Protein backbone atom coordinates (compact mmCIF):
# COMPACT_ATOMS: atom_id res chain seq x y z
CA UNK A 1 0.00 0.00 0.00
CA UNK A 2 1.64 3.22 -1.07
CA UNK A 3 5.28 3.44 -2.10
CA UNK A 4 6.13 0.51 0.17
CA UNK A 5 3.87 -1.66 -1.93
CA UNK A 6 5.50 -1.33 -5.35
CA UNK A 7 6.87 -4.30 -7.29
CA UNK A 8 10.56 -4.90 -7.74
CA UNK A 9 12.24 -5.37 -11.11
CA UNK A 10 13.36 -8.85 -10.02
CA UNK A 11 9.84 -10.13 -10.61
CA UNK A 12 8.88 -11.74 -13.89
CA UNK A 13 6.23 -10.13 -16.03
CA UNK A 14 2.73 -11.32 -15.12
CA UNK A 15 -0.21 -11.84 -17.45
CA UNK A 16 -3.61 -10.70 -16.24
CA UNK A 17 -6.52 -11.92 -18.32
CA UNK A 18 -9.03 -9.95 -16.31
CA UNK A 19 -7.46 -6.66 -17.31
CA UNK A 20 -5.88 -7.72 -20.63
CA UNK A 21 -2.57 -6.27 -19.50
CA UNK A 22 0.91 -7.29 -18.40
CA UNK A 23 2.74 -5.84 -15.41
CA UNK A 24 6.30 -4.91 -16.34
CA UNK A 25 8.84 -3.54 -13.88
CA UNK A 26 10.43 -0.24 -14.88
CA UNK A 27 12.82 0.38 -11.96
CA UNK A 28 13.78 -1.02 -8.60
CA UNK A 29 10.51 -0.19 -6.94
CA UNK A 30 7.94 0.92 -9.46
CA UNK A 31 5.85 -0.99 -11.94
CA UNK A 32 3.69 0.07 -14.83
CA UNK A 33 0.95 -1.55 -16.89
CA UNK A 34 1.22 -1.90 -20.68
CA UNK A 35 -1.12 -3.60 -23.14
CA UNK A 36 -0.63 -7.34 -23.53
CA UNK A 37 0.61 -8.63 -26.88
CA UNK A 38 -1.92 -10.04 -29.28
CA UNK A 39 -2.64 -13.76 -28.90
CA UNK A 40 -4.33 -16.02 -31.46
CA UNK A 41 -7.97 -16.50 -30.58
CA UNK A 42 -8.03 -13.48 -28.25
CA UNK A 43 -9.68 -10.19 -29.27
CA UNK A 44 -7.08 -7.60 -30.30
CA UNK A 45 -6.04 -4.78 -28.02
CA UNK A 46 -8.70 -2.07 -27.90
CA UNK A 47 -11.59 -4.55 -27.66
CA UNK A 48 -12.66 -5.62 -24.19
CA UNK A 49 -12.67 -9.41 -23.86
CA UNK A 50 -15.75 -11.10 -22.48
CA UNK A 51 -15.41 -11.40 -18.73
CA UNK A 52 -16.20 -14.60 -16.91
CA UNK A 53 -17.83 -14.89 -13.49
CA UNK A 54 -14.44 -15.74 -12.04
CA UNK A 55 -12.98 -12.56 -13.55
CA UNK A 56 -15.74 -10.50 -11.95
CA UNK A 57 -15.19 -12.04 -8.54
CA UNK A 58 -11.46 -11.44 -8.77
CA UNK A 59 -11.95 -7.79 -9.72
CA UNK A 60 -15.06 -6.82 -7.72
CA UNK A 61 -15.77 -9.58 -5.23
CA UNK A 62 -14.02 -7.76 -2.39
CA UNK A 63 -16.63 -4.99 -2.70
CA UNK A 64 -19.43 -7.53 -2.39
CA UNK A 65 -17.69 -8.98 0.67
CA UNK A 66 -17.39 -5.51 2.26
CA UNK A 67 -21.05 -4.68 1.63
CA UNK A 68 -22.36 -8.08 2.74
CA UNK A 69 -20.24 -8.22 5.90
CA UNK A 70 -21.13 -4.65 6.83
CA UNK A 71 -24.87 -5.03 6.28
CA UNK A 72 -24.87 -8.24 8.32
CA UNK A 73 -23.16 -6.35 11.14
CA UNK A 74 -25.88 -3.66 11.05
CA UNK A 75 -28.61 -6.31 11.18
CA UNK A 76 -27.03 -8.44 13.91
CA UNK A 77 -25.40 -5.62 15.94
CA UNK A 78 -23.44 -8.01 18.16
CA UNK A 79 -23.01 -6.53 21.66
CA UNK A 80 -19.20 -6.72 21.54
CA UNK A 81 -17.22 -4.75 24.09
CA UNK A 82 -15.92 -1.82 22.03
CA UNK A 83 -19.35 -1.27 20.53
CA UNK A 84 -20.63 -0.52 24.05
CA UNK A 85 -18.19 2.38 24.36
CA UNK A 86 -19.32 3.76 21.00
CA UNK A 87 -23.00 3.35 21.94
CA UNK A 88 -22.52 5.04 25.32
CA UNK A 89 -20.68 8.02 23.85
CA UNK A 90 -23.13 8.40 20.95
CA UNK A 91 -25.96 8.38 23.49
CA UNK A 92 -24.19 11.08 25.49
CA UNK A 93 -23.75 13.19 22.35
CA UNK A 94 -27.47 12.78 21.60
CA UNK A 95 -28.18 14.12 25.09
CA UNK A 96 -26.06 17.18 24.25
CA UNK A 97 -22.98 16.19 26.22
CA UNK A 98 -20.19 18.19 24.59
CA UNK A 99 -16.50 17.56 24.18
CA UNK A 100 -15.38 19.22 27.40
CA UNK A 101 -16.80 17.19 30.29
CA UNK A 102 -18.88 14.09 30.92
CA UNK A 103 -19.73 13.33 34.53
CA UNK A 104 -21.25 9.89 33.94
CA UNK A 105 -17.91 8.05 33.63
CA UNK A 106 -14.73 8.05 35.74
CA UNK A 107 -15.81 10.84 38.06
CA UNK A 108 -15.62 13.25 35.15
CA UNK A 109 -13.87 12.69 31.81
CA UNK A 110 -13.20 14.57 28.58
CA UNK A 111 -15.03 13.02 25.57
CA UNK A 112 -12.75 14.93 23.20
CA UNK A 113 -9.81 12.74 24.19
CA UNK A 114 -11.62 9.67 22.85
CA UNK A 115 -12.94 11.07 19.58
CA UNK A 116 -13.99 14.55 18.56
CA UNK A 117 -16.55 13.74 15.85
CA UNK A 118 -17.41 10.04 16.06
CA UNK A 119 -19.99 10.32 18.91
CA UNK A 120 -21.76 13.28 17.32
CA UNK A 121 -21.92 11.74 13.84
CA UNK A 122 -22.92 8.34 15.23
CA UNK A 123 -25.72 9.92 17.26
CA UNK A 124 -27.23 11.18 13.98
CA UNK A 125 -26.67 8.31 11.52
CA UNK A 126 -26.38 5.43 14.00
CA UNK A 127 -23.30 3.74 15.42
CA UNK A 128 -23.48 0.57 13.34
CA UNK A 129 -24.42 2.45 10.16
CA UNK A 130 -21.40 4.73 10.49
CA UNK A 131 -19.08 1.80 11.11
CA UNK A 132 -20.51 -0.22 8.21
CA UNK A 133 -20.17 2.73 5.82
CA UNK A 134 -16.50 3.08 6.75
CA UNK A 135 -15.78 -0.56 5.87
CA UNK A 136 -17.51 -0.20 2.49
CA UNK A 137 -15.41 2.92 1.86
CA UNK A 138 -12.27 0.94 2.70
CA UNK A 139 -13.39 -1.69 0.19
CA UNK A 140 -13.59 0.90 -2.58
CA UNK A 141 -10.17 2.34 -1.67
CA UNK A 142 -8.42 -1.03 -1.56
CA UNK A 143 -7.79 -1.65 -5.27
CA UNK A 144 -6.57 1.87 -6.14
CA UNK A 145 -4.19 1.81 -3.17
CA UNK A 146 -2.81 -1.58 -4.16
CA UNK A 147 -2.43 -0.85 -7.88
CA UNK A 148 0.84 -2.14 -9.39
CA UNK A 149 1.56 -4.46 -6.48
CA UNK A 150 2.29 -8.15 -6.97
CA UNK A 151 -1.03 -9.50 -5.68
CA UNK A 152 -3.29 -6.47 -5.86
CA UNK A 153 -6.56 -8.36 -6.39
CA UNK A 154 -6.25 -10.93 -3.62
CA UNK A 155 -4.70 -8.28 -1.35
CA UNK A 156 -7.87 -6.21 -1.76
CA UNK A 157 -9.80 -9.12 -0.28
CA UNK A 158 -7.40 -9.20 2.64
CA UNK A 159 -7.88 -5.46 3.21
CA UNK A 160 -11.64 -5.99 3.44
CA UNK A 161 -11.25 -9.01 5.73
CA UNK A 162 -9.05 -6.96 8.08
CA UNK A 163 -11.61 -4.14 8.05
CA UNK A 164 -14.41 -6.61 8.82
CA UNK A 165 -12.44 -8.15 11.69
CA UNK A 166 -12.07 -4.68 13.16
CA UNK A 167 -15.76 -3.96 12.56
CA UNK A 168 -17.01 -7.15 14.21
CA UNK A 169 -14.89 -6.33 17.25
CA UNK A 170 -16.77 -3.01 17.43
CA UNK A 171 -13.91 -0.52 17.00
CA UNK A 172 -16.01 2.21 15.42
CA UNK A 173 -13.79 5.32 15.68
CA UNK A 174 -10.76 3.43 14.39
CA UNK A 175 -12.73 2.05 11.44
CA UNK A 176 -13.93 5.51 10.41
CA UNK A 177 -10.54 7.08 11.01
CA UNK A 178 -8.63 4.51 8.97
CA UNK A 179 -11.04 4.90 6.04
CA UNK A 180 -10.33 8.64 5.97
CA UNK A 181 -6.58 8.14 6.41
CA UNK A 182 -6.51 5.68 3.49
CA UNK A 183 -8.22 8.30 1.34
CA UNK A 184 -5.44 10.70 2.30
CA UNK A 185 -2.84 8.08 1.42
CA UNK A 186 -4.44 7.59 -2.00
CA UNK A 187 -4.19 11.33 -2.64
CA UNK A 188 -0.49 11.13 -1.77
CA UNK A 189 0.03 8.33 -4.29
CA UNK A 190 -1.78 10.31 -6.97
CA UNK A 191 0.50 13.31 -6.60
CA UNK A 192 -1.49 15.41 -4.09
CA UNK A 193 0.66 15.09 -0.94
CA UNK A 194 -0.41 18.31 0.77
CA UNK A 195 -4.11 17.62 0.27
CA UNK A 196 -3.53 14.02 1.31
CA UNK A 197 -1.86 15.20 4.50
CA UNK A 198 -4.81 17.46 5.29
CA UNK A 199 -7.23 14.55 4.80
CA UNK A 200 -5.04 12.34 7.00
CA UNK A 201 -5.10 15.08 9.65
CA UNK A 202 -8.92 15.20 9.46
CA UNK A 203 -8.97 11.50 10.35
CA UNK A 204 -7.73 12.56 13.80
CA UNK A 205 -11.19 14.01 14.45
CA UNK A 206 -12.49 10.44 14.41
CA UNK A 207 -9.51 8.41 15.62
CA UNK A 208 -6.05 9.75 16.55
CA UNK A 209 -4.60 6.28 15.98
CA UNK A 210 -5.41 6.09 12.26
CA UNK A 211 -3.15 8.92 11.01
CA UNK A 212 -0.36 7.75 13.33
CA UNK A 213 -0.45 4.30 11.72
CA UNK A 214 -0.37 5.78 8.21
CA UNK A 215 2.73 7.78 9.11
CA UNK A 216 4.30 4.61 10.49
CA UNK A 217 3.64 2.86 7.16
CA UNK A 218 5.53 5.64 5.36
CA UNK A 219 8.72 5.45 7.45
CA UNK A 220 10.20 2.82 5.13
CA UNK A 221 9.71 4.82 1.91
CA UNK A 222 10.96 7.98 3.64
CA UNK A 223 14.23 6.26 4.53
CA UNK A 224 14.67 4.17 1.37
CA UNK A 225 13.40 6.53 -1.34
CA UNK A 226 15.14 9.95 -1.45
CA UNK A 227 12.96 10.91 -4.42
CA UNK A 228 9.85 10.48 -2.25
CA UNK A 229 11.01 12.51 0.76
CA UNK A 230 9.80 15.89 -0.44
CA UNK A 231 6.24 14.72 -1.02
CA UNK A 232 6.28 12.69 2.21
CA UNK A 233 7.31 15.80 4.16
CA UNK A 234 4.44 17.74 2.57
CA UNK A 235 2.13 14.90 3.58
CA UNK A 236 3.56 14.54 7.06
CA UNK A 237 3.49 18.15 8.25
CA UNK A 238 -0.32 18.63 8.20
CA UNK A 239 -0.72 15.07 9.50
CA UNK A 240 1.42 15.78 12.57
CA UNK A 241 -0.32 19.09 13.20
CA UNK A 242 -3.69 17.35 13.04
CA UNK A 243 -2.58 14.72 15.53
CA UNK A 244 -1.41 17.44 17.93
CA UNK A 245 -4.69 19.38 17.99
CA UNK A 246 -6.77 17.01 20.21
CA UNK A 247 -3.90 16.73 22.71
CA UNK A 248 -3.60 20.51 22.80
CA UNK A 249 -7.32 21.06 23.38
CA UNK A 250 -8.21 18.14 25.63
CA UNK A 251 -4.89 16.97 27.04
CA UNK A 252 -2.86 13.93 26.07
CA UNK A 253 -4.72 10.63 26.49
CA UNK A 254 -3.84 8.52 29.49
CA UNK A 255 -1.25 5.78 28.95
CA UNK A 256 -2.57 2.56 27.43
CA UNK A 257 -1.34 -0.57 29.23
CA UNK A 258 0.93 -2.74 27.11
CA UNK A 259 1.28 -6.35 28.27
CA UNK A 260 4.45 -8.23 27.38
CA UNK A 261 2.34 -10.93 25.71
CA UNK A 262 0.90 -8.33 23.31
CA UNK A 263 4.41 -7.07 22.62
CA UNK A 264 5.52 -10.63 21.86
CA UNK A 265 2.69 -11.07 19.33
CA UNK A 266 3.53 -7.76 17.62
CA UNK A 267 7.25 -8.46 17.37
CA UNK A 268 6.58 -12.04 16.28
CA UNK A 269 4.30 -10.90 13.46
CA UNK A 270 6.93 -8.46 12.19
CA UNK A 271 9.87 -10.86 12.48
CA UNK A 272 7.92 -13.56 10.64
CA UNK A 273 7.23 -11.10 7.82
CA UNK A 274 10.93 -10.18 7.64
CA UNK A 275 11.68 -13.78 6.63
CA UNK A 276 9.98 -13.06 3.30
CA UNK A 277 11.48 -11.57 0.15
CA UNK A 278 10.22 -8.00 0.49
CA UNK A 279 11.08 -4.70 -1.22
CA UNK A 280 13.65 -2.64 0.67
CA UNK A 281 11.19 0.08 1.81
CA UNK A 282 8.96 -2.61 3.30
CA UNK A 283 11.83 -4.25 5.16
CA UNK A 284 12.99 -0.94 6.59
CA UNK A 285 9.41 -0.14 7.61
CA UNK A 286 9.07 -3.45 9.44
CA UNK A 287 12.28 -2.90 11.41
CA UNK A 288 11.12 0.64 12.26
CA UNK A 289 7.74 -0.73 13.35
CA UNK A 290 9.39 -3.31 15.60
CA UNK A 291 11.48 -0.58 17.22
CA UNK A 292 8.34 1.52 17.66
CA UNK A 293 6.67 -1.39 19.47
CA UNK A 294 9.61 -1.70 21.84
CA UNK A 295 9.61 2.05 22.49
CA UNK A 296 5.87 2.05 23.22
CA UNK A 297 6.33 -0.88 25.60
CA UNK A 298 9.05 0.96 27.55
CA UNK A 299 7.63 4.49 27.39
CA UNK A 300 3.97 4.84 28.53
CA UNK A 301 1.76 6.58 25.97
CA UNK A 302 -1.79 6.74 24.73
CA UNK A 303 -0.90 4.34 21.91
CA UNK A 304 0.50 1.50 24.01
CA UNK A 305 -1.03 -1.88 23.18
CA UNK A 306 -3.12 -0.27 20.42
CA UNK A 307 -0.07 -0.69 18.18
CA UNK A 308 -1.16 -4.33 17.91
CA UNK A 309 -3.90 -3.21 15.48
CA UNK A 310 -1.16 -2.01 13.17
CA UNK A 311 0.53 -5.40 13.38
CA UNK A 312 -2.44 -7.69 12.85
CA UNK A 313 -4.80 -5.53 10.77
CA UNK A 314 -2.76 -3.14 8.61
CA UNK A 315 0.46 -5.02 7.91
CA UNK A 316 -0.88 -8.36 6.58
CA UNK A 317 -2.58 -6.96 3.42
CA UNK A 318 0.50 -4.88 2.57
CA UNK A 319 2.89 -7.77 3.08
CA UNK A 320 0.67 -10.12 1.07
CA UNK A 321 0.57 -7.58 -1.78
CA UNK A 322 4.32 -7.04 -2.10
CA UNK A 323 6.02 -10.27 -0.93
CA UNK A 324 7.85 -11.97 -3.80
CA UNK A 325 7.57 -15.49 -2.40
CA UNK A 326 5.03 -18.13 -3.31
CA UNK A 327 1.57 -17.82 -1.83
CA UNK A 328 2.12 -20.79 0.43
CA UNK A 329 5.26 -19.27 1.94
CA UNK A 330 3.56 -15.89 2.48
CA UNK A 331 0.60 -17.57 4.18
CA UNK A 332 2.96 -19.37 6.54
CA UNK A 333 4.76 -16.13 7.38
CA UNK A 334 1.46 -14.36 8.06
CA UNK A 335 0.04 -17.12 10.24
CA UNK A 336 0.89 -15.28 13.50
CA UNK A 337 -1.07 -12.23 12.31
CA UNK A 338 -4.01 -14.32 11.09
CA UNK A 339 -4.05 -16.34 14.33
CA UNK A 340 -3.97 -13.27 16.58
CA UNK A 341 -6.61 -11.39 14.59
CA UNK A 342 -8.87 -14.42 14.42
CA UNK A 343 -8.51 -15.12 18.13
CA UNK A 344 -9.56 -11.57 19.05
CA UNK A 345 -12.67 -11.65 16.86
CA UNK A 346 -13.72 -15.09 18.11
CA UNK A 347 -13.16 -14.00 21.71
CA UNK A 348 -15.21 -10.82 21.27
CA UNK A 349 -18.08 -12.61 19.55
CA UNK A 350 -18.06 -15.39 22.12
CA UNK A 351 -18.37 -12.83 24.93
CA UNK A 352 -21.16 -11.12 22.99
CA UNK A 353 -23.10 -14.40 22.89
CA UNK A 354 -23.14 -14.80 26.69
CA UNK A 355 -26.20 -13.89 28.84
CA UNK A 356 -24.25 -11.02 30.44
CA UNK A 357 -24.08 -9.32 27.03
CA UNK A 358 -27.86 -9.08 26.66
CA UNK A 359 -29.95 -6.06 27.64
CA UNK A 360 -32.24 -8.17 29.87
CA UNK A 361 -29.28 -8.96 32.13
CA UNK A 362 -29.31 -5.34 33.39
CA UNK A 363 -33.03 -4.63 33.68
CA UNK A 364 -33.39 -5.65 37.32
CA UNK A 365 -30.33 -3.67 38.45
CA UNK A 366 -31.39 -0.58 36.52
CA UNK A 367 -34.86 -0.71 38.06
CA UNK A 368 -33.45 -1.06 41.58
CA UNK A 369 -30.96 1.78 41.11
CA UNK A 370 -33.85 3.94 39.93
CA UNK A 371 -35.51 3.59 43.35
CA UNK A 372 -32.50 4.85 45.31
CA UNK A 373 -32.29 8.39 46.61
CA UNK A 374 -29.30 10.75 46.40
CA UNK A 375 -28.31 9.48 42.93
CA UNK A 376 -27.78 13.10 41.91
CA UNK A 377 -24.81 13.43 44.28
CA UNK A 378 -23.28 9.94 44.51
CA UNK A 379 -21.82 7.32 42.20
CA UNK A 380 -22.22 3.59 41.74
CA UNK A 381 -19.32 1.21 41.30
CA UNK A 382 -20.51 -1.36 38.76
CA UNK A 383 -18.25 -4.38 38.41
CA UNK A 384 -18.70 -4.70 34.69
CA UNK A 385 -19.10 -7.83 32.58
CA UNK A 386 -16.72 -8.96 29.77
CA UNK A 387 -18.58 -6.90 27.15
CA UNK A 388 -18.77 -3.81 29.42
CA UNK A 389 -22.43 -3.40 28.55
CA UNK A 390 -23.24 -1.99 32.00
CA UNK A 391 -21.15 1.08 31.11
CA UNK A 392 -23.67 1.82 28.34
CA UNK A 393 -26.91 0.46 29.85
CA UNK A 394 -26.82 2.27 33.21
CA UNK A 395 -26.08 5.82 32.07
CA UNK A 396 -27.50 8.41 32.44
CA UNK A 397 -29.59 6.85 35.25
CA UNK A 398 -26.60 6.87 37.61
CA UNK A 399 -23.10 8.32 37.73
CA UNK A 400 -20.52 5.55 37.31
CA UNK A 401 -17.28 5.52 39.28
CA UNK A 402 -15.63 3.80 36.32
CA UNK A 403 -16.52 3.23 32.66
CA UNK A 404 -15.24 1.54 29.53
CA UNK A 405 -11.92 3.03 28.49
CA UNK A 406 -8.78 1.18 29.50
CA UNK A 407 -6.50 4.22 29.42
CA UNK A 408 -8.67 6.29 31.77
CA UNK A 409 -9.39 3.35 34.06
CA UNK A 410 -5.78 2.28 34.49
CA UNK A 411 -4.70 5.85 35.27
CA UNK A 412 -7.61 7.08 37.41
CA UNK A 413 -8.15 3.76 39.18
CA UNK A 414 -4.65 2.35 39.41
CA UNK A 415 -5.58 0.41 42.57
CA UNK A 416 -7.10 -2.27 40.31
CA UNK A 417 -4.02 -2.60 38.09
CA UNK A 418 -1.05 -2.51 40.47
CA UNK A 419 0.02 -5.77 42.10
CA UNK A 420 -1.11 -6.10 45.73
CA UNK A 421 -2.63 -2.58 45.72
CA UNK A 422 -6.21 -3.75 46.26
CA UNK A 423 -6.95 -4.40 49.93
CA UNK A 424 -9.97 -3.88 52.18
CA UNK A 425 -8.47 -0.62 53.46
CA UNK A 426 -7.37 0.79 50.09
CA UNK A 427 -10.73 -0.18 48.58
CA UNK A 428 -12.63 1.70 51.28
CA UNK A 429 -10.47 4.77 50.65
CA UNK A 430 -11.08 4.49 46.90
CA UNK A 431 -14.85 4.31 47.44
CA UNK A 432 -14.68 7.46 49.58
CA UNK A 433 -12.54 9.46 47.13
CA UNK A 434 -14.91 8.57 44.29
CA UNK A 435 -18.12 9.31 46.22
CA UNK A 436 -19.38 5.75 45.73
CA UNK A 437 -22.63 4.98 47.56
CA UNK A 438 -23.40 1.59 45.93
CA UNK A 439 -21.40 -1.38 44.67
CA UNK A 440 -23.02 -3.81 42.21
CA UNK A 441 -21.43 -7.23 41.64
CA UNK A 442 -22.55 -9.48 38.73
CA UNK A 443 -22.41 -13.26 38.66
CA UNK A 444 -20.05 -13.01 35.67
CA UNK A 445 -17.55 -10.15 36.20
CA UNK A 446 -15.06 -9.27 33.49
CA UNK A 447 -11.34 -10.08 33.81
CA UNK A 448 -10.34 -6.67 35.22
CA UNK A 449 -13.06 -6.87 37.89
CA UNK A 450 -12.50 -10.39 39.22
CA UNK A 451 -10.07 -9.40 41.99
CA UNK A 452 -12.49 -6.73 43.16
CA UNK A 453 -15.39 -9.20 43.08
CA UNK A 454 -13.37 -11.66 45.15
CA UNK A 455 -12.58 -8.95 47.73
CA UNK A 456 -16.23 -7.92 48.03
CA UNK A 457 -17.22 -11.58 48.25
CA UNK A 458 -15.07 -12.01 51.36
CA UNK A 459 -17.40 -9.69 53.24
CA UNK A 460 -16.45 -6.10 54.06
CA UNK A 461 -17.85 -4.40 57.15
CA UNK A 462 -18.46 -1.15 55.26
CA UNK A 463 -20.60 -2.83 52.54
CA UNK A 464 -24.14 -4.00 53.28
CA UNK A 465 -26.25 -6.01 50.85
CA UNK A 466 -29.54 -4.26 50.03
CA UNK A 467 -30.80 -6.17 46.97
CA UNK A 468 -30.05 -9.07 44.65
CA UNK A 469 -31.53 -11.05 41.77
CA UNK A 470 -30.24 -13.90 39.66
CA UNK A 471 -27.58 -11.73 37.99
CA UNK A 472 -26.58 -8.96 40.41
CA UNK A 473 -25.97 -8.27 44.08
CA UNK A 474 -26.19 -4.63 45.20
CA UNK A 475 -24.40 -3.28 48.26
CA UNK A 476 -24.73 0.07 50.04
CA UNK A 477 -21.56 1.80 51.21
CA UNK A 478 -21.55 2.84 54.84
CA UNK A 479 -21.09 6.60 55.40
CA UNK A 480 -20.79 7.30 51.67
CA UNK A 481 -19.28 10.66 50.79
CA UNK A 482 -21.07 12.98 48.31
CA UNK A 483 -19.68 14.40 45.06
CA UNK A 484 -20.58 17.97 45.98
CA UNK A 485 -19.81 18.53 49.68
CA UNK A 486 -22.66 19.04 52.13
CA UNK A 487 -21.40 22.57 52.87
CA UNK A 488 -22.39 23.47 49.33
CA UNK A 489 -26.13 23.03 48.91
CA UNK A 490 -26.67 21.08 45.69
CA UNK A 491 -29.39 22.70 43.56
CA UNK A 492 -29.30 20.53 40.39
CA UNK A 493 -27.06 18.17 38.46
CA UNK A 494 -26.87 16.45 35.08
CA UNK A 495 -24.23 14.80 32.91
CA UNK A 496 -22.27 18.00 32.32
CA UNK A 497 -22.58 20.20 35.41
CA UNK A 498 -23.40 20.64 39.08
CA UNK A 499 -25.20 23.76 40.33
CA UNK A 500 -24.88 24.58 44.03
CA UNK A 501 -25.06 27.38 46.60
CA UNK A 502 -22.17 28.55 48.75
CA UNK A 503 -23.31 30.37 51.92
CA UNK A 504 -19.96 31.87 52.96
CA UNK A 505 -16.33 32.21 51.87
CA UNK A 506 -14.74 28.82 52.35
CA UNK A 507 -12.58 26.01 50.95
CA UNK A 508 -14.31 22.78 49.92
CA UNK A 509 -13.40 19.44 48.36
CA UNK A 510 -15.33 18.17 45.34
CA UNK A 511 -15.00 14.51 44.37
CA UNK A 512 -14.53 15.01 40.63
CA UNK A 513 -11.53 14.44 38.39
CA UNK A 514 -9.59 17.71 37.96
CA UNK A 515 -9.23 17.48 34.19
CA UNK A 516 -8.13 20.18 31.78
CA UNK A 517 -10.84 22.76 31.09
CA UNK A 518 -12.62 22.18 34.40
CA UNK A 519 -13.95 25.35 36.02
CA UNK A 520 -16.22 26.59 38.80
CA UNK A 521 -17.81 30.00 38.31
CA UNK A 522 -20.79 31.94 39.57
CA UNK A 523 -23.97 31.42 37.56
CA UNK A 524 -24.18 35.07 36.50
CA UNK A 525 -20.44 35.24 35.81
CA UNK A 526 -20.09 38.35 37.98
CA UNK A 527 -18.67 36.74 41.11
CA UNK A 528 -15.00 36.56 42.07
CA UNK A 529 -12.80 33.88 40.57
CA UNK A 530 -12.70 30.49 42.25
CA UNK A 531 -9.25 29.02 42.86
CA UNK A 532 -9.09 25.33 41.90
CA UNK A 533 -6.42 22.97 43.17
CA UNK A 534 -5.85 19.30 42.33
CA UNK A 535 -5.32 17.21 45.46
CA UNK A 536 -2.77 14.36 45.59
CA UNK A 537 -5.51 11.70 45.66
CA UNK A 538 -7.30 13.05 42.58
CA UNK A 539 -10.01 15.26 44.08
CA UNK A 540 -10.69 18.95 43.42
CA UNK A 541 -10.26 21.58 46.10
CA UNK A 542 -12.08 24.88 45.52
CA UNK A 543 -11.60 28.13 47.41
CA UNK A 544 -14.56 30.53 47.28
CA UNK A 545 -14.03 34.20 48.09
CA UNK A 546 -17.73 35.00 48.31
CA UNK A 547 -21.14 33.42 48.83
CA UNK A 548 -23.39 32.82 45.83
CA UNK A 549 -24.73 30.31 43.34
CA UNK A 550 -22.05 28.52 41.36
CA UNK A 551 -21.77 25.84 38.70
CA UNK A 552 -19.08 23.23 38.12
CA UNK A 553 -18.57 22.40 34.47
CA UNK A 554 -15.82 22.18 31.85
CA UNK A 555 -15.13 23.22 28.30
CA UNK A 556 -12.45 23.19 25.63
CA UNK A 557 -9.32 24.99 26.82
CA UNK A 558 -5.71 25.30 25.75
CA UNK A 559 -4.50 25.99 29.29
CA UNK A 560 -5.75 24.39 32.49
CA UNK A 561 -7.54 26.42 35.17
CA UNK A 562 -6.72 23.77 37.79
CA UNK A 563 -3.52 24.46 39.73
CA UNK A 564 -1.21 21.84 41.14
CA UNK A 565 -0.20 24.00 44.09
CA UNK A 566 -0.78 27.37 45.73
CA UNK A 567 -4.37 28.54 46.02
mmCIF file of C-alpha atoms in Angstrom, residues 27 121 148 163 176 178 310 322 324 374 412 439 442 504 543 545 547:
data_model
loop_
_atom_site.group_PDB
_atom_site.id
_atom_site.type_symbol
_atom_site.label_atom_id
_atom_site.label_comp_id
_atom_site.label_asym_id
_atom_site.label_seq_id
_atom_site.Cartn_x
_atom_site.Cartn_y
_atom_site.Cartn_z
ATOM 1 C CA UNK A 27 12.825 0.380 -11.958
ATOM 2 C CA UNK A 121 -21.916 11.740 13.840
ATOM 3 C CA UNK A 148 0.841 -2.143 -9.389
ATOM 4 C CA UNK A 163 -11.613 -4.144 8.054
ATOM 5 C CA UNK A 176 -13.928 5.505 10.408
ATOM 6 C CA UNK A 178 -8.629 4.510 8.973
ATOM 7 C CA UNK A 310 -1.165 -2.010 13.171
ATOM 8 C CA UNK A 322 4.322 -7.035 -2.095
ATOM 9 C CA UNK A 324 7.853 -11.973 -3.795
ATOM 10 C CA UNK A 374 -29.301 10.747 46.401
ATOM 11 C CA UNK A 412 -7.606 7.079 37.407
ATOM 12 C CA UNK A 439 -21.402 -1.379 44.666
ATOM 13 C CA UNK A 442 -22.548 -9.481 38.729
ATOM 14 C CA UNK A 504 -19.964 31.874 52.958
ATOM 15 C CA UNK A 543 -11.600 28.127 47.413
ATOM 16 C CA UNK A 545 -14.026 34.204 48.087
ATOM 17 C CA UNK A 547 -21.137 33.416 48.833
#
